[in-house]
Amino acid sequence: MLTLALPTGRVMKEAIDLCDNMGLPTAELRKAGRRLVVQENNYRYILAKPTDVPLYVSYGVADLALVGNDVLQESAIDLVELADTERGKCRIVVAGPEELRSIFTGHPSELMWLKIATKYPRIADIYFSSLGVQVEIIHLHGSIELAPALGMAHCILDIVQTGTTLQANKLVVLQEVAKVSLRLVASRQSTSLRWPQMSELLQRIGRQKGVVKDVH
Ligand SMILES: Nc1ncnc2c1ncn2[C@@H]1O[C@H](COP(=O)(O)OP(=O)(O)OP(=O)(O)O)[C@@H](O)[C@H]1O
Ligand SMILES: O=P(O)(O)OC[C@H]1O[C@H](OP(=O)(O)OP(=O)(O)O)[C@H](O)[C@@H]1O
């Protein structure tokens, strides 16, 4: 039995499609409804809130998981990234009103003490520290674009996919922080214990996109 944790919400369908690509059974999964654990043949799926997915792997409840690298970076949980599926793509960016563009193209010291609203406080801290800049990070849990609109923050660090939400709130991308996609991850322990099964899944992902990332 191999247990996979999958994120619910907007990336769930993409994650199930990826399971299909890996040759895993998904008929039951597709009609899970409100069930949070689904068993099909030799596989068990745990359907979890995206931010909790890394925890299920680190606690050994799941052998493997599909999860966005935004969630992985923010969680700071040390997992083995087996593959970048190159699906569920979006970007983490710093965005704000057009008037702020000039300070983002100037010397980083101009960014000192900006107020940044985000649901990714750890990623924001690492990013601005890497620029050698101290900023004030305001941790929100959603509707991040509200903060600059209401004058609570100068800009935001958030996910952008189509750009529709930014545009609707009169914000523009000021800097790209990271590219995001769904990653196949495992704990160090399950990687060594379950390597034959995992390697087979990796081969199948590799065949889908013509490349398999080396695992050391
Ligand atoms: N606009 C987006 N486009 C594509 N992927 C996104 C977007 N926003 C978030 N994601 C991805 O989806 C995952 C989060 O999904 P979702 O927003 O459904 O979860 P959530 O934050 O738990 O939802 P909720 O808003 O219900 O709390 C992240 O891993 C991220 O990679
Ligand atoms: O570029 P777009 O395609 O418009 O997508 C970006 C939006 O999607 C995410 O929010 P989500 O829908 O997860 O809602 P939230 O604000 O509650 O986090 C993100 O935080 C942006 O607000």
CSV table of C-alpha atoms and ligand atoms in Angstrom, one decimal:
chain,number,residue,atom,x,y,z
A,1,MET,CA,0.0,0.0,0.0
A,2,LEU,CA,1.3,3.4,-1.0
A,3,THR,CA,-0.3,6.5,0.6
A,4,LEU,CA,-0.3,9.8,-1.3
A,5,ALA,CA,-1.4,13.2,0.2
A,6,LEU,CA,-3.1,15.4,-2.4
A,7,PRO,CA,-4.1,19.1,-2.1
A,8,THR,CA,-7.8,20.0,-2.1
A,9,GLY,CA,-9.0,23.3,-3.6
A,10,ARG,CA,-8.0,24.7,-6.9
A,11,VAL,CA,-5.1,22.4,-7.7
A,12,MET,CA,-7.0,19.2,-6.8
A,13,LYS,CA,-8.1,18.4,-10.3
A,14,GLU,CA,-4.6,18.9,-11.7
A,15,ALA,CA,-3.2,16.7,-8.9
A,16,ILE,CA,-5.7,13.9,-9.8
A,17,ASP,CA,-4.8,14.2,-13.5
A,18,LEU,CA,-1.2,13.8,-12.5
A,19,CYS,CA,-2.0,10.6,-10.6
A,20,ASP,CA,-3.6,9.4,-13.8
A,21,ASN,CA,-0.4,10.2,-15.7
A,22,MET,CA,1.5,8.2,-13.2
A,23,GLY,CA,-0.7,5.2,-13.9
A,24,LEU,CA,-2.4,5.3,-10.5
A,25,PRO,CA,-6.1,4.4,-10.2
A,26,THR,CA,-8.3,7.5,-9.9
A,27,ALA,CA,-11.9,6.4,-10.5
A,28,GLU,CA,-12.8,6.4,-6.8
A,29,LEU,CA,-10.8,9.6,-6.2
A,30,ARG,CA,-12.8,11.5,-8.9
A,31,LYS,CA,-16.0,10.7,-7.0
A,32,ALA,CA,-14.6,11.3,-3.5
A,33,GLY,CA,-17.2,13.9,-2.7
A,34,ARG,CA,-16.7,14.8,1.0
A,35,ARG,CA,-14.5,11.7,1.7
A,36,LEU,CA,-11.0,12.7,2.9
A,37,VAL,CA,-9.4,9.2,2.6
A,38,VAL,CA,-9.9,7.2,-0.5
A,39,GLN,CA,-8.6,3.7,-1.1
A,40,GLU,CA,-8.2,2.2,-4.6
A,41,ASN,CA,-6.4,-1.0,-5.3
A,42,ASN,CA,-3.0,-0.7,-3.6
A,43,TYR,CA,-3.2,3.1,-3.2
A,44,ARG,CA,-4.6,5.3,-0.5
A,45,TYR,CA,-5.2,9.0,-1.0
A,46,ILE,CA,-5.4,11.6,1.7
A,47,LEU,CA,-7.2,14.7,0.6
A,48,ALA,CA,-5.8,17.6,2.7
A,49,LYS,CA,-5.7,21.4,2.8
A,50,PRO,CA,-2.7,22.4,0.6
A,51,THR,CA,-0.8,24.1,3.5
A,52,ASP,CA,-1.1,20.9,5.6
A,53,VAL,CA,0.1,18.5,2.9
A,54,PRO,CA,3.8,18.7,3.8
A,55,LEU,CA,3.0,17.8,7.4
A,56,TYR,CA,1.3,14.6,6.5
A,57,VAL,CA,4.4,13.5,4.7
A,58,SER,CA,6.8,14.6,7.5
A,59,TYR,CA,4.7,12.7,10.1
A,60,GLY,CA,4.9,9.6,8.0
A,61,VAL,CA,1.2,9.4,7.5
A,62,ALA,CA,1.7,9.7,3.7
A,63,ASP,CA,4.6,8.2,1.7
A,64,LEU,CA,4.3,10.8,-1.0
A,65,ALA,CA,2.5,14.0,-1.9
A,66,LEU,CA,1.8,16.4,-4.7
A,67,VAL,CA,2.0,20.0,-3.5
A,68,GLY,CA,3.0,23.5,-4.8
A,69,ASN,CA,6.5,24.6,-4.1
A,70,ASP,CA,5.1,27.8,-2.6
A,71,VAL,CA,3.5,25.7,0.2
A,72,LEU,CA,6.8,23.7,0.6
A,73,GLN,CA,8.9,26.8,0.9
A,74,GLU,CA,6.5,28.5,3.3
A,75,SER,CA,6.3,25.3,5.5
A,76,ALA,CA,10.1,25.0,5.9
A,77,ILE,CA,9.6,21.2,6.3
A,78,ASP,CA,12.5,19.4,4.9
A,79,LEU,CA,11.2,16.9,2.3
A,80,VAL,CA,12.8,15.3,-0.7
A,81,GLU,CA,11.6,16.8,-4.0
A,82,LEU,CA,11.4,13.9,-6.4
A,83,ALA,CA,10.0,15.7,-9.4
A,84,ASP,CA,8.8,19.0,-10.7
A,85,THR,CA,5.6,18.0,-12.5
A,86,GLU,CA,5.5,21.3,-14.4
A,87,ARG,CA,1.7,21.4,-13.8
A,88,GLY,CA,-0.3,23.8,-11.8
A,89,LYS,CA,2.0,26.6,-12.8
A,90,CYS,CA,1.8,30.1,-11.4
A,91,ARG,CA,4.3,32.7,-9.9
A,92,ILE,CA,5.1,34.3,-6.6
A,93,VAL,CA,5.5,38.0,-7.2
A,94,VAL,CA,5.8,41.3,-5.4
A,95,ALA,CA,3.0,43.5,-6.7
A,96,GLY,CA,1.8,47.0,-6.0
A,97,PRO,CA,0.5,50.2,-7.5
A,98,GLU,CA,2.3,51.4,-10.7
A,99,GLU,CA,3.7,54.4,-8.8
A,100,LEU,CA,6.0,52.1,-6.9
A,101,ARG,CA,7.7,50.8,-10.0
A,102,SER,CA,10.5,53.3,-9.9
A,103,ILE,CA,11.6,52.3,-6.4
A,104,PHE,CA,11.6,48.6,-7.4
A,105,THR,CA,14.0,49.4,-10.3
A,106,GLY,CA,16.3,51.5,-8.2
A,107,HIS,CA,18.7,50.7,-5.3
A,108,PRO,CA,17.3,48.0,-2.9
A,109,SER,CA,17.8,50.5,0.0
A,110,GLU,CA,14.8,52.4,-1.4
A,111,LEU,CA,12.6,49.4,-0.3
A,112,MET,CA,13.6,49.8,3.3
A,113,TRP,CA,10.6,49.7,5.7
A,114,LEU,CA,8.0,49.1,3.0
A,115,LYS,CA,4.9,47.4,4.4
A,116,ILE,CA,4.3,44.1,2.6
A,117,ALA,CA,1.0,42.1,3.0
A,118,THR,CA,1.3,38.4,2.3
A,119,LYS,CA,0.0,35.0,3.1
A,120,TYR,CA,3.7,33.8,2.7
A,121,PRO,CA,5.5,35.6,5.6
A,122,ARG,CA,8.5,33.2,5.5
A,123,ILE,CA,9.0,33.5,1.8
A,124,ALA,CA,8.7,37.3,2.1
A,125,ASP,CA,11.2,37.4,4.9
A,126,ILE,CA,13.7,35.3,3.0
A,127,TYR,CA,13.2,37.2,-0.2
A,128,PHE,CA,13.7,40.7,1.2
A,129,SER,CA,16.5,39.5,3.5
A,130,SER,CA,18.3,38.3,0.4
A,131,LEU,CA,18.1,41.8,-1.0
A,132,GLY,CA,19.5,43.1,2.3
A,133,VAL,CA,16.4,45.0,3.0
A,134,GLN,CA,14.3,45.2,6.2
A,135,VAL,CA,10.6,45.4,5.5
A,136,GLU,CA,7.4,45.2,7.6
A,137,ILE,CA,5.6,42.0,6.8
A,138,ILE,CA,1.8,41.9,7.4
A,139,HIS,CA,0.6,38.3,7.6
A,140,LEU,CA,-2.9,38.0,6.0
A,141,HIS,CA,-4.7,34.7,5.2
A,142,GLY,CA,-6.4,35.7,1.9
A,143,SER,CA,-7.7,38.6,-0.2
A,144,ILE,CA,-4.2,40.0,0.0
A,145,GLU,CA,-5.0,42.6,-2.7
A,146,LEU,CA,-7.2,44.5,-0.2
A,147,ALA,CA,-4.2,45.7,1.9
A,148,PRO,CA,-2.7,48.2,-0.6
A,149,ALA,CA,-6.2,49.2,-1.7
A,150,LEU,CA,-7.0,50.2,1.9
A,151,GLY,CA,-3.6,51.8,2.6
A,152,MET,CA,-2.7,49.1,5.1
A,153,ALA,CA,0.4,48.0,3.1
A,154,HIS,CA,2.5,49.5,0.2
A,155,CYS,CA,2.5,46.3,-1.8
A,156,ILE,CA,1.9,42.5,-1.6
A,157,LEU,CA,3.8,39.3,-2.1
A,158,ASP,CA,1.4,36.8,-3.6
A,159,ILE,CA,0.6,34.2,-6.2
A,160,VAL,CA,-0.3,35.3,-9.7
A,161,GLN,CA,-1.6,33.1,-12.4
A,162,THR,CA,-3.7,34.9,-14.9
A,163,GLY,CA,-3.1,38.4,-13.5
A,164,THR,CA,-6.9,39.0,-13.3
A,165,THR,CA,-7.0,39.7,-9.6
A,166,LEU,CA,-4.1,42.2,-9.8
A,167,GLN,CA,-5.6,44.0,-12.7
A,168,ALA,CA,-9.0,44.2,-11.0
A,169,ASN,CA,-7.4,45.8,-8.0
A,170,LYS,CA,-5.2,48.2,-10.0
A,171,LEU,CA,-1.9,46.5,-9.1
A,172,VAL,CA,1.0,45.5,-11.3
A,173,VAL,CA,3.9,43.0,-11.0
A,174,LEU,CA,6.9,44.8,-9.6
A,175,GLN,CA,9.3,41.8,-9.1
A,176,GLU,CA,9.2,38.1,-9.7
A,177,VAL,CA,10.2,36.1,-6.6
A,178,ALA,CA,9.7,32.4,-7.8
A,179,LYS,CA,8.0,30.2,-10.3
A,180,VAL,CA,5.5,27.8,-8.7
A,181,SER,CA,4.4,24.3,-9.9
A,182,LEU,CA,3.2,21.1,-8.3
A,183,ARG,CA,6.1,19.0,-7.0
A,184,LEU,CA,6.1,15.3,-6.1
A,185,VAL,CA,7.7,15.0,-2.6
A,186,ALA,CA,8.5,12.4,0.0
A,187,SER,CA,10.1,12.2,3.3
A,188,ARG,CA,13.8,11.0,3.5
A,189,GLN,CA,12.6,7.9,5.3
A,190,SER,CA,9.9,6.9,2.9
A,191,THR,CA,12.2,7.6,-0.1
A,192,SER,CA,14.6,4.9,1.1
A,193,LEU,CA,12.0,2.5,2.3
A,194,ARG,CA,9.7,2.8,-0.8
A,195,TRP,CA,12.3,3.5,-3.4
A,196,PRO,CA,11.3,0.8,-5.9
A,197,GLN,CA,7.7,2.0,-6.0
A,198,MET,CA,8.6,5.6,-6.1
A,199,SER,CA,11.2,5.2,-8.9
A,200,GLU,CA,8.5,3.5,-11.0
A,201,LEU,CA,6.2,6.5,-10.6
A,202,LEU,CA,9.1,8.9,-11.4
A,203,GLN,CA,9.8,7.0,-14.6
A,204,ARG,CA,6.1,7.5,-15.6
A,205,ILE,CA,6.2,11.3,-14.8
A,206,GLY,CA,9.5,11.5,-16.7
A,207,ARG,CA,8.0,9.9,-19.7
A,208,GLN,CA,5.1,12.4,-19.6
A,209,LYS,CA,7.5,15.4,-19.8
A,210,GLY,CA,10.7,13.8,-21.2
A,211,VAL,CA,12.8,14.4,-18.1
A,212,VAL,CA,13.3,13.0,-14.6
A,213,LYS,CA,15.0,15.0,-12.0
A,214,ASP,CA,17.9,13.2,-10.3
A,215,VAL,CA,17.4,12.3,-6.7
A,216,HIS,CA,20.5,12.2,-4.5
B,1,LIG,N1,-4.2,31.8,-8.7
B,1,LIG,C1,-3.6,30.6,-8.6
B,1,LIG,N2,-3.4,29.9,-9.7
B,1,LIG,C2,-2.8,28.7,-9.7
B,1,LIG,N3,-2.5,28.0,-8.6
B,1,LIG,C3,-2.7,28.7,-7.5
B,1,LIG,C4,-3.3,29.9,-7.4
B,1,LIG,N4,-3.4,30.3,-6.2
B,1,LIG,C5,-2.9,29.3,-5.5
B,1,LIG,N5,-2.5,28.3,-6.3
B,1,LIG,C6,-1.9,27.0,-5.9
B,1,LIG,O1,-2.9,26.3,-5.2
B,1,LIG,C7,-2.4,26.0,-3.9
B,1,LIG,C8,-3.4,26.6,-2.9
B,1,LIG,O2,-4.7,26.3,-3.4
B,1,LIG,P1,-6.0,27.0,-2.8
B,1,LIG,O3,-5.9,28.5,-3.0
B,1,LIG,O4,-7.2,26.3,-3.3
B,1,LIG,O5,-5.8,26.6,-1.2
B,1,LIG,P2,-6.2,27.4,0.0
B,1,LIG,O6,-5.3,28.6,0.3
B,1,LIG,O7,-6.2,26.3,1.1
B,1,LIG,O8,-7.7,27.8,-0.3
B,1,LIG,P3,-8.7,28.7,0.5
B,1,LIG,O9,-8.7,30.0,-0.2
B,1,LIG,O10,-9.9,27.9,0.4
B,1,LIG,O11,-8.1,28.8,1.9
B,1,LIG,C9,-1.0,26.5,-3.7
B,1,LIG,O12,-0.2,25.4,-3.6
B,1,LIG,C10,-0.7,27.2,-5.0
B,1,LIG,O13,0.4,26.6,-5.6
B,2,LIG,O1,-3.7,35.8,-11.1
B,2,LIG,P1,-5.1,35.2,-10.8
B,2,LIG,O2,-5.4,34.1,-11.7
B,2,LIG,O3,-6.1,36.3,-10.7
B,2,LIG,O4,-4.9,34.5,-9.4
B,2,LIG,C1,-4.4,35.2,-8.3
B,2,LIG,C2,-5.3,35.1,-7.1
B,2,LIG,O5,-5.4,33.7,-6.7
B,2,LIG,C3,-5.0,33.6,-5.3
B,2,LIG,O6,-6.1,33.8,-4.5
B,2,LIG,P2,-7.2,32.8,-4.1
B,2,LIG,O7,-8.2,32.7,-5.2
B,2,LIG,O8,-6.5,31.5,-3.7
B,2,LIG,O9,-8.0,33.5,-2.9
B,2,LIG,P3,-7.5,34.1,-1.5
B,2,LIG,O10,-7.3,35.5,-1.8
B,2,LIG,O11,-8.6,33.8,-0.6
B,2,LIG,O12,-6.2,33.5,-1.1
B,2,LIG,C4,-4.0,34.7,-5.1
B,2,LIG,O13,-3.8,35.0,-3.7
B,2,LIG,C5,-4.6,35.8,-5.9
B,2,LIG,O14,-5.5,36.6,-5.2
